[in-house]
mmCIF file of C-alpha atoms and ligand atoms in Angstrom:
data_model
loop_
_atom_site.group_PDB
_atom_site.id
_atom_site.type_symbol
_atom_site.label_atom_id
_atom_site.label_comp_id
_atom_site.label_asym_id
_atom_site.label_seq_id
_atom_site.Cartn_x
_atom_site.Cartn_y
_atom_site.Cartn_z
ATOM 1 C CA MET A 3 0.285 -0.571 -0.119
ATOM 2 C CA ALA A 4 1.870 3.590 -1.201
ATOM 3 C CA LEU A 5 2.520 5.404 2.833
ATOM 4 C CA ASP A 6 1.068 8.447 2.918
ATOM 5 C CA LEU A 7 2.672 9.704 6.175
ATOM 6 C CA VAL A 8 6.319 8.280 8.123
ATOM 7 C CA LEU A 9 7.063 9.252 10.962
ATOM 8 C CA ARG A 10 10.741 8.795 11.623
ATOM 9 C CA ASN A 11 12.957 7.708 14.676
ATOM 10 C CA ALA A 12 9.405 7.137 16.708
ATOM 11 C CA LEU A 13 10.621 5.684 20.145
ATOM 12 C CA ILE A 14 7.132 3.223 20.742
ATOM 13 C CA ALA A 15 6.506 3.542 24.374
ATOM 14 C CA GLY A 16 6.912 0.111 26.149
ATOM 15 C CA ARG A 17 8.101 -1.674 23.647
ATOM 16 C CA ASP A 18 12.124 -2.390 23.736
ATOM 17 C CA GLY A 19 15.043 -1.408 20.802
ATOM 18 C CA ALA A 20 15.910 1.195 18.954
ATOM 19 C CA ALA A 21 13.959 4.039 17.654
ATOM 20 C CA CYS A 22 12.165 2.445 14.563
ATOM 21 C CA ASP A 23 10.182 4.351 11.845
ATOM 22 C CA ILE A 24 5.773 5.039 11.204
ATOM 23 C CA GLY A 25 4.805 4.165 8.033
ATOM 24 C CA VAL A 26 0.942 5.910 8.128
ATOM 25 C CA ALA A 27 -0.989 4.511 5.109
ATOM 26 C CA GLY A 28 -5.602 5.333 4.290
ATOM 27 C CA GLY A 29 -5.761 6.777 8.357
ATOM 28 C CA LEU A 30 -3.522 2.842 9.689
ATOM 29 C CA ILE A 31 -0.375 2.087 10.857
ATOM 30 C CA ALA A 32 0.881 0.127 7.984
ATOM 31 C CA ASP A 33 4.047 -0.082 8.148
ATOM 32 C CA ILE A 34 6.906 -0.584 11.869
ATOM 33 C CA ALA A 35 10.231 -1.188 10.885
ATOM 34 C CA PRO A 36 13.411 0.430 11.746
ATOM 35 C CA THR A 37 14.012 2.113 8.447
ATOM 36 C CA ILE A 38 11.778 2.879 6.060
ATOM 37 C CA ALA A 39 12.530 3.953 2.430
ATOM 38 C CA ALA A 40 9.603 6.272 0.556
ATOM 39 C CA ASP A 41 8.877 9.768 -1.228
ATOM 40 C CA VAL A 42 6.388 10.587 1.166
ATOM 41 C CA PRO A 43 6.500 13.336 3.361
ATOM 42 C CA VAL A 44 8.242 12.634 6.999
ATOM 43 C CA GLU A 45 7.893 13.652 10.641
ATOM 44 C CA ASP A 46 11.928 13.302 11.795
ATOM 45 C CA ILE A 47 10.633 13.218 16.295
ATOM 46 C CA GLY A 48 15.428 12.750 17.018
ATOM 47 C CA GLY A 49 14.083 9.018 18.388
ATOM 48 C CA ARG A 50 10.842 10.836 21.414
ATOM 49 C CA LEU A 51 8.663 8.554 22.784
ATOM 50 C CA VAL A 52 5.931 8.147 20.544
ATOM 51 C CA ILE A 53 1.705 6.311 21.988
ATOM 52 C CA ALA A 54 -1.150 6.233 20.787
ATOM 53 C CA GLY A 55 -2.675 8.867 22.476
ATOM 54 C CA PHE A 56 -3.857 9.513 26.028
ATOM 55 C CA VAL A 57 -6.960 7.436 27.309
ATOM 56 C CA ASP A 58 -9.794 9.713 29.764
ATOM 57 C CA THR A 59 -12.268 7.055 30.972
ATOM 58 C CA HIS A 60 -13.575 9.475 32.623
ATOM 59 C CA ILE A 61 -14.834 12.904 32.889
ATOM 60 C CA HIS A 62 -17.749 15.471 32.700
ATOM 61 C CA LEU A 63 -17.502 17.378 29.695
ATOM 62 C CA ASP A 64 -21.171 18.979 30.889
ATOM 63 C CA LYS A 65 -20.813 20.574 33.852
ATOM 64 C CA SER A 66 -16.797 21.841 33.183
ATOM 65 C CA CYS A 67 -16.463 25.823 33.227
ATOM 66 C CA ILE A 68 -19.201 26.288 35.259
ATOM 67 C CA LEU A 69 -16.780 27.896 38.054
ATOM 68 C CA ASP A 70 -18.053 31.398 38.105
ATOM 69 C CA ARG A 71 -21.756 30.478 38.531
ATOM 70 C CA CYS A 72 -21.249 28.383 41.786
ATOM 71 C CA LYS A 73 -19.863 28.877 44.870
ATOM 72 C CA ALA A 74 -17.261 26.059 47.091
ATOM 73 C CA GLY A 75 -16.931 27.131 49.767
ATOM 74 C CA GLU A 76 -16.851 24.240 51.855
ATOM 75 C CA GLY A 77 -15.611 21.676 49.576
ATOM 76 C CA THR A 78 -17.693 19.030 49.792
ATOM 77 C CA LEU A 79 -19.375 15.603 47.873
ATOM 78 C CA ALA A 80 -22.760 17.312 49.407
ATOM 79 C CA GLU A 81 -22.008 20.758 47.516
ATOM 80 C CA ALA A 82 -20.831 20.404 45.182
ATOM 81 C CA ILE A 83 -23.615 18.091 43.684
ATOM 82 C CA ALA A 84 -26.280 20.668 44.994
ATOM 83 C CA GLN A 85 -24.688 23.561 43.484
ATOM 84 C CA VAL A 86 -24.328 21.695 39.979
ATOM 85 C CA ALA A 87 -28.194 21.354 40.424
ATOM 86 C CA ALA A 88 -28.600 24.179 41.109
ATOM 87 C CA ALA A 89 -26.723 25.771 37.831
ATOM 88 C CA LYS A 90 -27.876 23.175 35.307
ATOM 89 C CA ARG A 91 -31.454 24.281 35.868
ATOM 90 C CA ALA A 92 -29.717 27.607 33.183
ATOM 91 C CA PHE A 93 -27.688 25.153 30.754
ATOM 92 C CA THR A 94 -29.012 25.849 27.177
ATOM 93 C CA GLU A 95 -27.603 23.306 24.619
ATOM 94 C CA ASP A 96 -25.471 26.463 22.717
ATOM 95 C CA ASP A 97 -24.155 26.581 26.527
ATOM 96 C CA VAL A 98 -23.120 22.972 27.109
ATOM 97 C CA TYR A 99 -21.307 22.690 23.582
ATOM 98 C CA ALA A 100 -19.513 25.638 23.883
ATOM 99 C CA ARG A 101 -17.872 25.283 27.609
ATOM 100 C CA GLY A 102 -17.597 21.355 26.580
ATOM 101 C CA ARG A 103 -15.984 22.872 22.948
ATOM 102 C CA ARG A 104 -13.738 24.762 25.502
ATOM 103 C CA THR A 105 -13.158 21.704 27.994
ATOM 104 C CA LEU A 106 -12.892 19.696 25.135
ATOM 105 C CA GLU A 107 -10.197 21.912 22.719
ATOM 106 C CA LYS A 108 -7.392 21.108 25.734
ATOM 107 C CA ALA A 109 -7.950 17.599 26.397
ATOM 108 C CA ILE A 110 -6.907 17.493 22.316
ATOM 109 C CA VAL A 111 -3.459 19.415 22.875
ATOM 110 C CA GLN A 112 -2.475 17.630 25.475
ATOM 111 C CA GLY A 113 -2.571 14.385 23.585
ATOM 112 C CA THR A 114 -5.256 12.529 24.167
ATOM 113 C CA THR A 115 -7.615 10.688 21.239
ATOM 114 C CA ARG A 116 -9.618 8.780 22.390
ATOM 115 C CA MET A 117 -12.306 9.572 26.171
ATOM 116 C CA ARG A 118 -15.250 9.224 27.638
ATOM 117 C CA THR A 119 -17.729 11.428 29.628
ATOM 118 C CA HIS A 120 -20.150 11.202 31.594
ATOM 119 C CA VAL A 121 -23.624 13.577 30.806
ATOM 120 C CA GLU A 122 -25.832 13.747 32.925
ATOM 121 C CA VAL A 123 -29.337 13.202 32.444
ATOM 122 C CA ASP A 124 -32.739 13.431 35.178
ATOM 123 C CA PRO A 125 -36.356 15.368 34.472
ATOM 124 C CA ARG A 126 -34.696 19.300 35.398
ATOM 125 C CA ILE A 127 -32.044 18.626 31.994
ATOM 126 C CA GLY A 128 -33.946 15.939 30.220
ATOM 127 C CA LEU A 129 -31.959 15.923 27.049
ATOM 128 C CA THR A 130 -30.544 18.590 26.362
ATOM 129 C CA SER A 131 -26.545 18.282 27.763
ATOM 130 C CA PHE A 132 -27.449 15.126 25.828
ATOM 131 C CA ASN A 133 -27.646 16.959 22.371
ATOM 132 C CA ALA A 134 -25.442 19.125 22.838
ATOM 133 C CA ILE A 135 -22.727 16.808 23.803
ATOM 134 C CA THR A 136 -23.631 14.239 21.058
ATOM 135 C CA ARG A 137 -22.619 17.479 18.383
ATOM 136 C CA LEU A 138 -19.396 17.697 20.314
ATOM 137 C CA LYS A 139 -18.317 14.722 20.135
ATOM 138 C CA ARG A 140 -19.433 14.712 15.955
ATOM 139 C CA ASP A 141 -17.816 18.047 15.872
ATOM 140 C CA TYR A 142 -14.836 16.599 17.245
ATOM 141 C CA ALA A 143 -14.212 13.139 15.253
ATOM 142 C CA TRP A 144 -11.133 14.247 13.719
ATOM 143 C CA ALA A 145 -9.129 14.284 17.141
ATOM 144 C CA ILE A 146 -10.454 12.531 19.894
ATOM 145 C CA ASP A 147 -12.460 9.274 19.935
ATOM 146 C CA LEU A 148 -15.671 10.796 21.961
ATOM 147 C CA GLU A 149 -17.587 7.691 24.144
ATOM 148 C CA ILE A 150 -20.829 9.388 26.084
ATOM 149 C CA CYS A 151 -22.396 8.011 28.913
ATOM 150 C CA VAL A 152 -25.660 8.624 30.530
ATOM 151 C CA PHE A 153 -25.808 8.936 34.146
ATOM 152 C CA PRO A 154 -28.551 10.329 36.648
ATOM 153 C CA GLN A 155 -26.325 11.859 38.696
ATOM 154 C CA GLU A 156 -29.450 13.031 41.399
ATOM 155 C CA GLY A 157 -30.418 9.590 41.954
ATOM 156 C CA LEU A 158 -32.913 7.158 40.428
ATOM 157 C CA LEU A 159 -35.226 5.893 42.166
ATOM 158 C CA ASN A 160 -36.015 9.109 44.019
ATOM 159 C CA ASP A 161 -36.758 10.819 40.761
ATOM 160 C CA PRO A 162 -39.807 10.075 38.700
ATOM 161 C CA GLY A 163 -39.096 10.180 35.097
ATOM 162 C CA THR A 164 -34.784 9.824 35.055
ATOM 163 C CA GLU A 165 -35.505 6.584 33.525
ATOM 164 C CA GLU A 166 -37.519 6.646 31.178
ATOM 165 C CA LEU A 167 -34.938 9.993 29.808
ATOM 166 C CA LEU A 168 -32.221 7.157 30.503
ATOM 167 C CA ILE A 169 -33.985 4.518 27.221
ATOM 168 C CA ALA A 170 -34.341 7.939 25.542
ATOM 169 C CA ALA A 171 -30.871 8.631 25.279
ATOM 170 C CA CYS A 172 -29.565 4.752 25.082
ATOM 171 C CA GLU A 173 -31.698 4.663 22.043
ATOM 172 C CA ALA A 174 -30.323 7.961 20.685
ATOM 173 C CA GLY A 175 -27.048 7.212 20.478
ATOM 174 C CA ALA A 176 -25.723 7.172 24.535
ATOM 175 C CA ASP A 177 -22.777 4.151 24.083
ATOM 176 C CA LEU A 178 -22.701 3.577 27.471
ATOM 177 C CA ILE A 179 -24.699 3.643 31.063
ATOM 178 C CA GLY A 180 -23.456 5.504 34.767
ATOM 179 C CA GLY A 181 -24.772 5.612 37.577
ATOM 180 C CA CYS A 182 -24.442 7.000 40.963
ATOM 181 C CA PRO A 183 -25.056 4.862 44.405
ATOM 182 C CA TYR A 184 -24.783 6.944 46.861
ATOM 183 C CA THR A 185 -27.293 9.543 46.156
ATOM 184 C CA ASP A 186 -30.359 7.360 44.764
ATOM 185 C CA ARG A 187 -32.848 6.168 48.659
ATOM 186 C CA ASP A 188 -32.331 2.326 47.323
ATOM 187 C CA PRO A 189 -28.786 2.085 45.908
ATOM 188 C CA ASN A 190 -29.079 -1.815 45.313
ATOM 189 C CA GLY A 191 -32.997 -1.040 43.230
ATOM 190 C CA GLN A 192 -30.185 0.917 41.464
ATOM 191 C CA ILE A 193 -27.385 -0.893 39.946
ATOM 192 C CA ALA A 194 -30.370 -3.517 39.338
ATOM 193 C CA ARG A 195 -31.948 -0.907 36.890
ATOM 194 C CA ILE A 196 -28.494 0.046 35.427
ATOM 195 C CA PHE A 197 -27.566 -3.472 34.500
ATOM 196 C CA ALA A 198 -31.166 -4.005 33.344
ATOM 197 C CA ILE A 199 -31.056 -0.923 30.621
ATOM 198 C CA ALA A 200 -27.466 -1.842 29.872
ATOM 199 C CA ARG A 201 -28.271 -5.027 29.162
ATOM 200 C CA ARG A 202 -31.435 -4.277 27.022
ATOM 201 C CA PHE A 203 -29.444 -2.172 24.825
ATOM 202 C CA ASP A 204 -26.240 -4.147 25.479
ATOM 203 C CA ILE A 205 -23.987 -1.176 26.637
ATOM 204 C CA ASP A 206 -20.924 -1.316 28.887
ATOM 205 C CA ILE A 207 -21.539 0.240 32.313
ATOM 206 C CA ASP A 208 -19.609 3.227 34.075
ATOM 207 C CA PHE A 209 -20.084 3.769 38.113
ATOM 208 C CA HIS A 210 -20.069 6.588 40.041
ATOM 209 C CA LEU A 211 -19.286 4.302 43.741
ATOM 210 C CA ASP A 212 -17.541 4.480 47.205
ATOM 211 C CA PHE A 213 -17.076 7.987 47.753
ATOM 212 C CA ASP A 214 -16.570 8.585 51.353
ATOM 213 C CA LEU A 215 -13.981 6.821 53.407
ATOM 214 C CA ASP A 216 -15.854 4.607 55.595
ATOM 215 C CA ALA A 217 -14.875 1.059 54.473
ATOM 216 C CA SER A 218 -17.252 -0.745 57.169
ATOM 217 C CA TRP A 219 -19.532 -0.713 54.334
ATOM 218 C CA MET A 220 -19.637 -0.669 50.212
ATOM 219 C CA HIS A 221 -21.388 -0.711 47.309
ATOM 220 C CA LEU A 222 -19.508 -2.745 45.299
ATOM 221 C CA ASP A 223 -19.789 -5.798 47.140
ATOM 222 C CA GLU A 224 -23.674 -5.671 44.978
ATOM 223 C CA VAL A 225 -21.533 -3.985 41.720
ATOM 224 C CA CYS A 226 -18.966 -7.084 41.630
ATOM 225 C CA ARG A 227 -21.789 -9.862 42.927
ATOM 226 C CA GLN A 228 -23.850 -8.415 39.798
ATOM 227 C CA THR A 229 -21.503 -8.215 37.648
ATOM 228 C CA LYS A 230 -20.969 -11.788 38.600
ATOM 229 C CA ALA A 231 -24.200 -12.860 37.960
ATOM 230 C CA GLN A 232 -25.656 -10.711 34.775
ATOM 231 C CA GLY A 233 -21.360 -12.477 33.782
ATOM 232 C CA TYR A 234 -20.826 -8.777 32.873
ATOM 233 C CA GLY A 235 -17.556 -9.519 33.935
ATOM 234 C CA GLY A 236 -15.241 -7.118 31.819
ATOM 235 C CA ARG A 237 -17.966 -4.512 31.169
ATOM 236 C CA VAL A 238 -18.319 -2.470 34.264
ATOM 237 C CA ALA A 239 -15.775 0.018 35.910
ATOM 238 C CA VAL A 240 -16.291 1.948 38.984
ATOM 239 C CA GLY A 241 -14.917 5.339 39.524
ATOM 240 C CA HIS A 242 -13.727 7.362 42.645
ATOM 241 C CA VAL A 243 -13.505 3.711 45.865
ATOM 242 C CA THR A 244 -11.972 5.970 47.616
ATOM 243 C CA LYS A 245 -13.592 3.955 50.061
ATOM 244 C CA LEU A 246 -10.837 2.137 49.383
ATOM 245 C CA SER A 247 -7.800 3.910 50.967
ATOM 246 C CA ALA A 248 -8.716 3.378 53.750
ATOM 247 C CA LEU A 249 -8.007 0.460 53.972
ATOM 248 C CA PRO A 250 -5.292 -1.840 55.307
ATOM 249 C CA PRO A 251 -3.309 -3.464 53.233
ATOM 250 C CA THR A 252 -4.787 -7.612 54.026
ATOM 251 C CA ALA A 253 -8.862 -6.255 53.411
ATOM 252 C CA PHE A 254 -7.395 -3.791 50.242
ATOM 253 C CA GLN A 255 -5.610 -7.275 48.574
ATOM 254 C CA GLU A 256 -8.838 -9.360 49.456
ATOM 255 C CA THR A 257 -10.915 -6.483 48.049
ATOM 256 C CA ALA A 258 -8.167 -6.002 44.528
ATOM 257 C CA ARG A 259 -9.334 -10.104 44.571
ATOM 258 C CA ARG A 260 -12.654 -9.426 44.655
ATOM 259 C CA LEU A 261 -12.422 -6.981 41.842
ATOM 260 C CA THR A 262 -10.002 -8.812 39.622
ATOM 261 C CA ASP A 263 -12.646 -11.981 39.990
ATOM 262 C CA ALA A 264 -16.270 -10.547 39.557
ATOM 263 C CA GLY A 265 -14.255 -8.016 35.973
ATOM 264 C CA VAL A 266 -14.401 -5.268 37.246
ATOM 265 C CA ALA A 267 -12.426 -2.171 37.274
ATOM 266 C CA VAL A 268 -11.546 0.804 38.609
ATOM 267 C CA THR A 269 -10.658 4.936 37.022
ATOM 268 C CA VAL A 270 -8.894 7.498 40.517
ATOM 269 C CA LEU A 271 -10.276 9.988 39.869
ATOM 270 C CA PRO A 272 -6.677 12.161 42.166
ATOM 271 C CA ALA A 273 -7.252 16.025 41.076
ATOM 272 C CA THR A 274 -11.448 15.152 42.477
ATOM 273 C CA ASP A 275 -10.349 12.724 45.338
ATOM 274 C CA LEU A 276 -8.241 15.119 47.054
ATOM 275 C CA PHE A 277 -10.275 18.096 47.053
ATOM 276 C CA LEU A 278 -13.708 16.529 48.755
ATOM 277 C CA MET A 279 -11.949 13.881 51.098
ATOM 278 C CA GLY A 280 -11.099 14.968 54.437
ATOM 279 C CA ARG A 281 -13.023 17.278 54.964
ATOM 280 C CA ALA A 282 -14.260 16.175 58.679
ATOM 281 C CA HIS A 283 -11.029 16.670 58.917
ATOM 282 C CA ASP A 284 -8.844 19.897 60.741
ATOM 283 C CA HIS A 285 -5.560 18.627 60.865
ATOM 284 C CA ASP A 286 -3.620 15.434 59.305
ATOM 285 C CA ILE A 287 -5.842 15.176 56.110
ATOM 286 C CA PRO A 288 -6.050 11.880 54.901
ATOM 287 C CA ARG A 289 -5.682 11.681 51.298
ATOM 288 C CA GLY A 290 -8.184 9.886 50.065
ATOM 289 C CA VAL A 291 -7.055 8.369 46.928
ATOM 290 C CA THR A 292 -6.721 4.870 46.496
ATOM 291 C CA HIS A 293 -3.983 3.136 44.912
ATOM 292 C CA ALA A 294 -4.510 2.604 41.496
ATOM 293 C CA HIS A 295 -0.755 1.522 40.747
ATOM 294 C CA ARG A 296 -1.445 -1.224 43.972
ATOM 295 C CA LEU A 297 -4.549 -2.835 42.176
ATOM 296 C CA ALA A 298 -2.740 -2.481 39.112
ATOM 297 C CA GLY A 299 -0.472 -4.529 40.483
ATOM 298 C CA HIS A 300 -2.444 -7.041 42.238
ATOM 299 C CA GLY A 301 -4.213 -7.000 37.712
ATOM 300 C CA VAL A 302 -7.437 -4.875 38.391
ATOM 301 C CA THR A 303 -7.526 -3.215 35.140
ATOM 302 C CA CYS A 304 -7.163 0.295 36.081
ATOM 303 C CA SER A 305 -7.146 4.368 34.778
ATOM 304 C CA LEU A 306 -6.218 7.206 35.584
ATOM 305 C CA ALA A 307 -8.710 10.233 35.144
ATOM 306 C CA THR A 308 -9.474 13.491 34.587
ATOM 307 C CA ASN A 309 -13.794 14.068 36.117
ATOM 308 C CA ASN A 310 -13.905 16.751 36.617
ATOM 309 C CA VAL A 311 -12.749 20.681 35.142
ATOM 310 C CA LEU A 312 -13.452 24.208 36.598
ATOM 311 C CA ASN A 313 -16.618 23.309 39.219
ATOM 312 C CA PRO A 314 -17.285 23.115 42.342
ATOM 313 C CA PHE A 315 -15.864 19.300 42.312
ATOM 314 C CA THR A 316 -12.602 19.750 41.098
ATOM 315 C CA PRO A 317 -11.650 24.384 40.365
ATOM 316 C CA TYR A 318 -8.896 23.269 38.788
ATOM 317 C CA GLY A 319 -7.794 21.602 34.818
ATOM 318 C CA ASP A 320 -5.961 21.339 33.279
ATOM 319 C CA CYS A 321 -7.133 18.059 30.845
ATOM 320 C CA SER A 322 -3.437 17.115 31.493
ATOM 321 C CA LEU A 323 -3.208 13.221 32.528
ATOM 322 C CA VAL A 324 0.469 13.688 32.111
ATOM 323 C CA ARG A 325 -0.063 15.807 35.272
ATOM 324 C CA MET A 326 -3.055 13.669 36.333
ATOM 325 C CA ALA A 327 -0.286 10.767 36.720
ATOM 326 C CA ASN A 328 2.760 12.992 38.580
ATOM 327 C CA LEU A 329 0.126 14.864 40.980
ATOM 328 C CA TYR A 330 -1.701 10.946 41.475
ATOM 329 C CA ALA A 331 2.476 8.987 41.654
ATOM 330 C CA ASN A 332 3.209 12.454 44.141
ATOM 331 C CA ILE A 333 0.160 11.938 46.533
ATOM 332 C CA ALA A 334 1.225 7.396 46.225
ATOM 333 C CA GLN A 335 4.374 7.875 47.223
ATOM 334 C CA ALA A 336 4.698 5.696 43.429
ATOM 335 C CA GLY A 337 8.940 6.530 43.029
ATOM 336 C CA ALA A 338 10.352 4.263 41.648
ATOM 337 C CA PRO A 339 10.805 4.000 37.906
ATOM 338 C CA SER A 340 8.836 1.049 38.185
ATOM 339 C CA GLU A 341 5.901 2.251 39.571
ATOM 340 C CA LEU A 342 6.148 6.044 37.342
ATOM 341 C CA ALA A 343 5.267 3.444 34.143
ATOM 342 C CA THR A 344 2.681 2.116 35.660
ATOM 343 C CA CYS A 345 1.292 5.577 36.102
ATOM 344 C CA PHE A 346 2.341 6.112 32.495
ATOM 345 C CA GLU A 347 0.367 3.118 31.577
ATOM 346 C CA LEU A 348 -2.383 4.232 33.962
ATOM 347 C CA VAL A 349 -3.463 7.040 31.647
ATOM 348 C CA THR A 350 -2.717 4.808 28.334
ATOM 349 C CA THR A 351 -3.060 0.652 27.791
ATOM 350 C CA GLN A 352 -4.027 0.580 30.525
ATOM 351 C CA ALA A 353 -6.911 3.304 29.805
ATOM 352 C CA ALA A 354 -8.012 1.720 27.215
ATOM 353 C CA ARG A 355 -8.418 -0.977 28.408
ATOM 354 C CA LEU A 356 -10.369 -0.574 30.671
ATOM 355 C CA MET A 357 -13.186 0.485 27.767
ATOM 356 C CA ASN A 358 -12.280 -1.833 25.672
ATOM 357 C CA LEU A 359 -10.321 0.152 23.302
ATOM 358 C CA ASN A 360 -9.553 -3.217 20.759
ATOM 359 C CA ASP A 361 -7.679 -1.141 18.227
ATOM 360 C CA TYR A 362 -5.945 1.117 20.895
ATOM 361 C CA GLY A 363 -1.833 1.426 20.375
ATOM 362 C CA ILE A 364 1.428 1.751 17.962
ATOM 363 C CA ALA A 365 1.055 -1.120 16.201
ATOM 364 C CA VAL A 366 0.200 -2.245 11.948
ATOM 365 C CA GLY A 367 -3.017 -2.428 11.190
ATOM 366 C CA ASN A 368 -4.522 0.417 14.213
ATOM 367 C CA PRO A 369 -5.713 3.338 13.507
ATOM 368 C CA ALA A 370 -2.426 5.762 13.051
ATOM 369 C CA ASP A 371 -3.225 7.326 16.429
ATOM 370 C CA LEU A 372 0.137 9.091 17.245
ATOM 371 C CA VAL A 373 1.777 11.557 19.305
ATOM 372 C CA VAL A 374 4.867 12.525 20.373
ATOM 373 C CA LEU A 375 5.790 13.364 23.606
ATOM 374 C CA ASP A 376 8.786 15.519 24.428
ATOM 375 C CA SER A 377 10.475 12.996 26.453
ATOM 376 C CA GLY A 378 12.641 9.292 25.825
ATOM 377 C CA ASP A 379 10.717 7.218 28.033
ATOM 378 C CA ARG A 380 7.536 6.697 30.377
ATOM 379 C CA ALA A 381 9.134 6.653 33.788
ATOM 380 C CA MET A 382 10.806 10.094 33.297
ATOM 381 C CA ALA A 383 7.674 11.593 30.976
ATOM 382 C CA ILE A 384 5.588 12.033 34.818
ATOM 383 C CA ALA A 385 8.236 12.575 36.029
ATOM 384 C CA GLU A 386 9.307 15.108 34.558
ATOM 385 C CA LEU A 387 6.029 16.101 33.062
ATOM 386 C CA ALA A 388 6.707 15.747 29.661
ATOM 387 C CA GLN A 389 4.614 18.232 27.354
ATOM 388 C CA PRO A 390 2.654 16.171 23.891
ATOM 389 C CA LEU A 391 4.827 17.930 21.583
ATOM 390 C CA LEU A 392 2.155 17.217 17.900
ATOM 391 C CA GLY A 393 -0.352 14.572 17.398
ATOM 392 C CA PHE A 394 -2.380 12.995 14.510
ATOM 393 C CA LYS A 395 -5.468 11.515 14.080
ATOM 394 C CA ARG A 396 -6.397 8.394 12.131
ATOM 395 C CA GLY A 397 -3.171 9.339 9.876
ATOM 396 C CA ARG A 398 -4.225 13.600 9.605
ATOM 397 C CA HIS A 399 -2.088 16.359 11.720
ATOM 398 C CA SER A 400 -4.001 17.142 14.985
ATOM 399 C CA PHE A 401 -3.060 19.256 16.751
ATOM 400 C CA THR A 402 1.198 20.983 17.095
ATOM 401 C CA ARG A 403 2.798 22.343 20.614
ATOM 402 C CA ALA A 404 5.642 24.552 19.954
ATOM 403 C CA ALA A 405 8.792 23.315 21.980
ATOM 404 C CA PRO A 406 10.219 26.077 24.802
ATOM 405 C CA VAL A 407 12.721 28.164 23.255
ATOM 406 C CA LEU A 408 15.208 29.678 25.113
ATOM 407 C CA HIS A 409 17.060 33.112 23.957
ATOM 408 C CA ARG A 410 20.331 33.113 25.179
ATOM 409 C CA PRO A 411 22.468 37.108 25.314
ATOM 410 C CA ILE A 412 24.804 37.145 22.154
ATOM 411 C CA GLY A 413 27.930 37.504 22.683
HETATM 412 ZN ZN1 ZN B 518 -16.930 11.865 37.658
#
């Protein structure tokens, strides 16, 4: 096949050996070889690391960038949910689209090529946010693959009309369904309804779960039980599970074993978990961040993700998954090169596995999603916050970030 483009001197992340060339044809990776000779445009990347892009498994585009409409005085989960619920009443489709676009464009220039966004659905907002994010998904398909996970942030069984709207969104093309049992008057009832909808549409599930530091009980037990009972292993993810950060080592290992046994994956959301957890303490504040790299070491499929951007859940955010992995590594005291390399995997290959993205990675036949990092090593990329320099989506140049330049005095 005639090539369209060659990336020269590329170090492929996670693969031993010298730099090589990557040939692109028809939007796919067509060849990987020590040297590819072809009379086509060549991008020499000088022995830098190339990845298939970062994978953000959990973000909320619909409620990003609303800090100017909310207050985050207490910094508690209850305040964040109430503040966003109030602000949401004024959301319009164009407003959600504009804020979502701002956040999505940030993610694209940070090297993210695949993303799962949660979108709130309930009788107040209806399908307004879902429709806006569906437009974004279509309009930015040239740069990023966006998965839409609809979910009931304010409860399901306590909120009549919500289930019908979730089903309507699934009929209109939602990619998967989420849940938030901790806001429901009947958490196990919600878990059962979400599984029923998922099975009806044959879609995966992604719950917000166990978002406090009381490890004496967990909704995770019911999610693992239902996952096994419904034959849904490998299709269920849970986000936050900050309760696991409060478990002693033996109980933590036992929980990891139950997760692998059931086929339930975990997303840790360091920025939000750090901001909202431990607010009952006025000193010696617990970090409240579950150790994803240790769960991964026990065989659990895990990811680190952005979650909220510039809202009362998380009044920060640049959508950089390198920064998120660095923040996590620092909190989790993961400093050995092997631990940092695992942190890199939690925002790339492991994250892709959580989303069941079977065509992710630098391999012949996969989409030519190629992001160049200003680094030669996965662990050092996390340690030094390596910047993405340029990216291609299905072989088409999608973004460039200029490398910094020093202007030394002359003479
Ligand atoms: Zn979330």
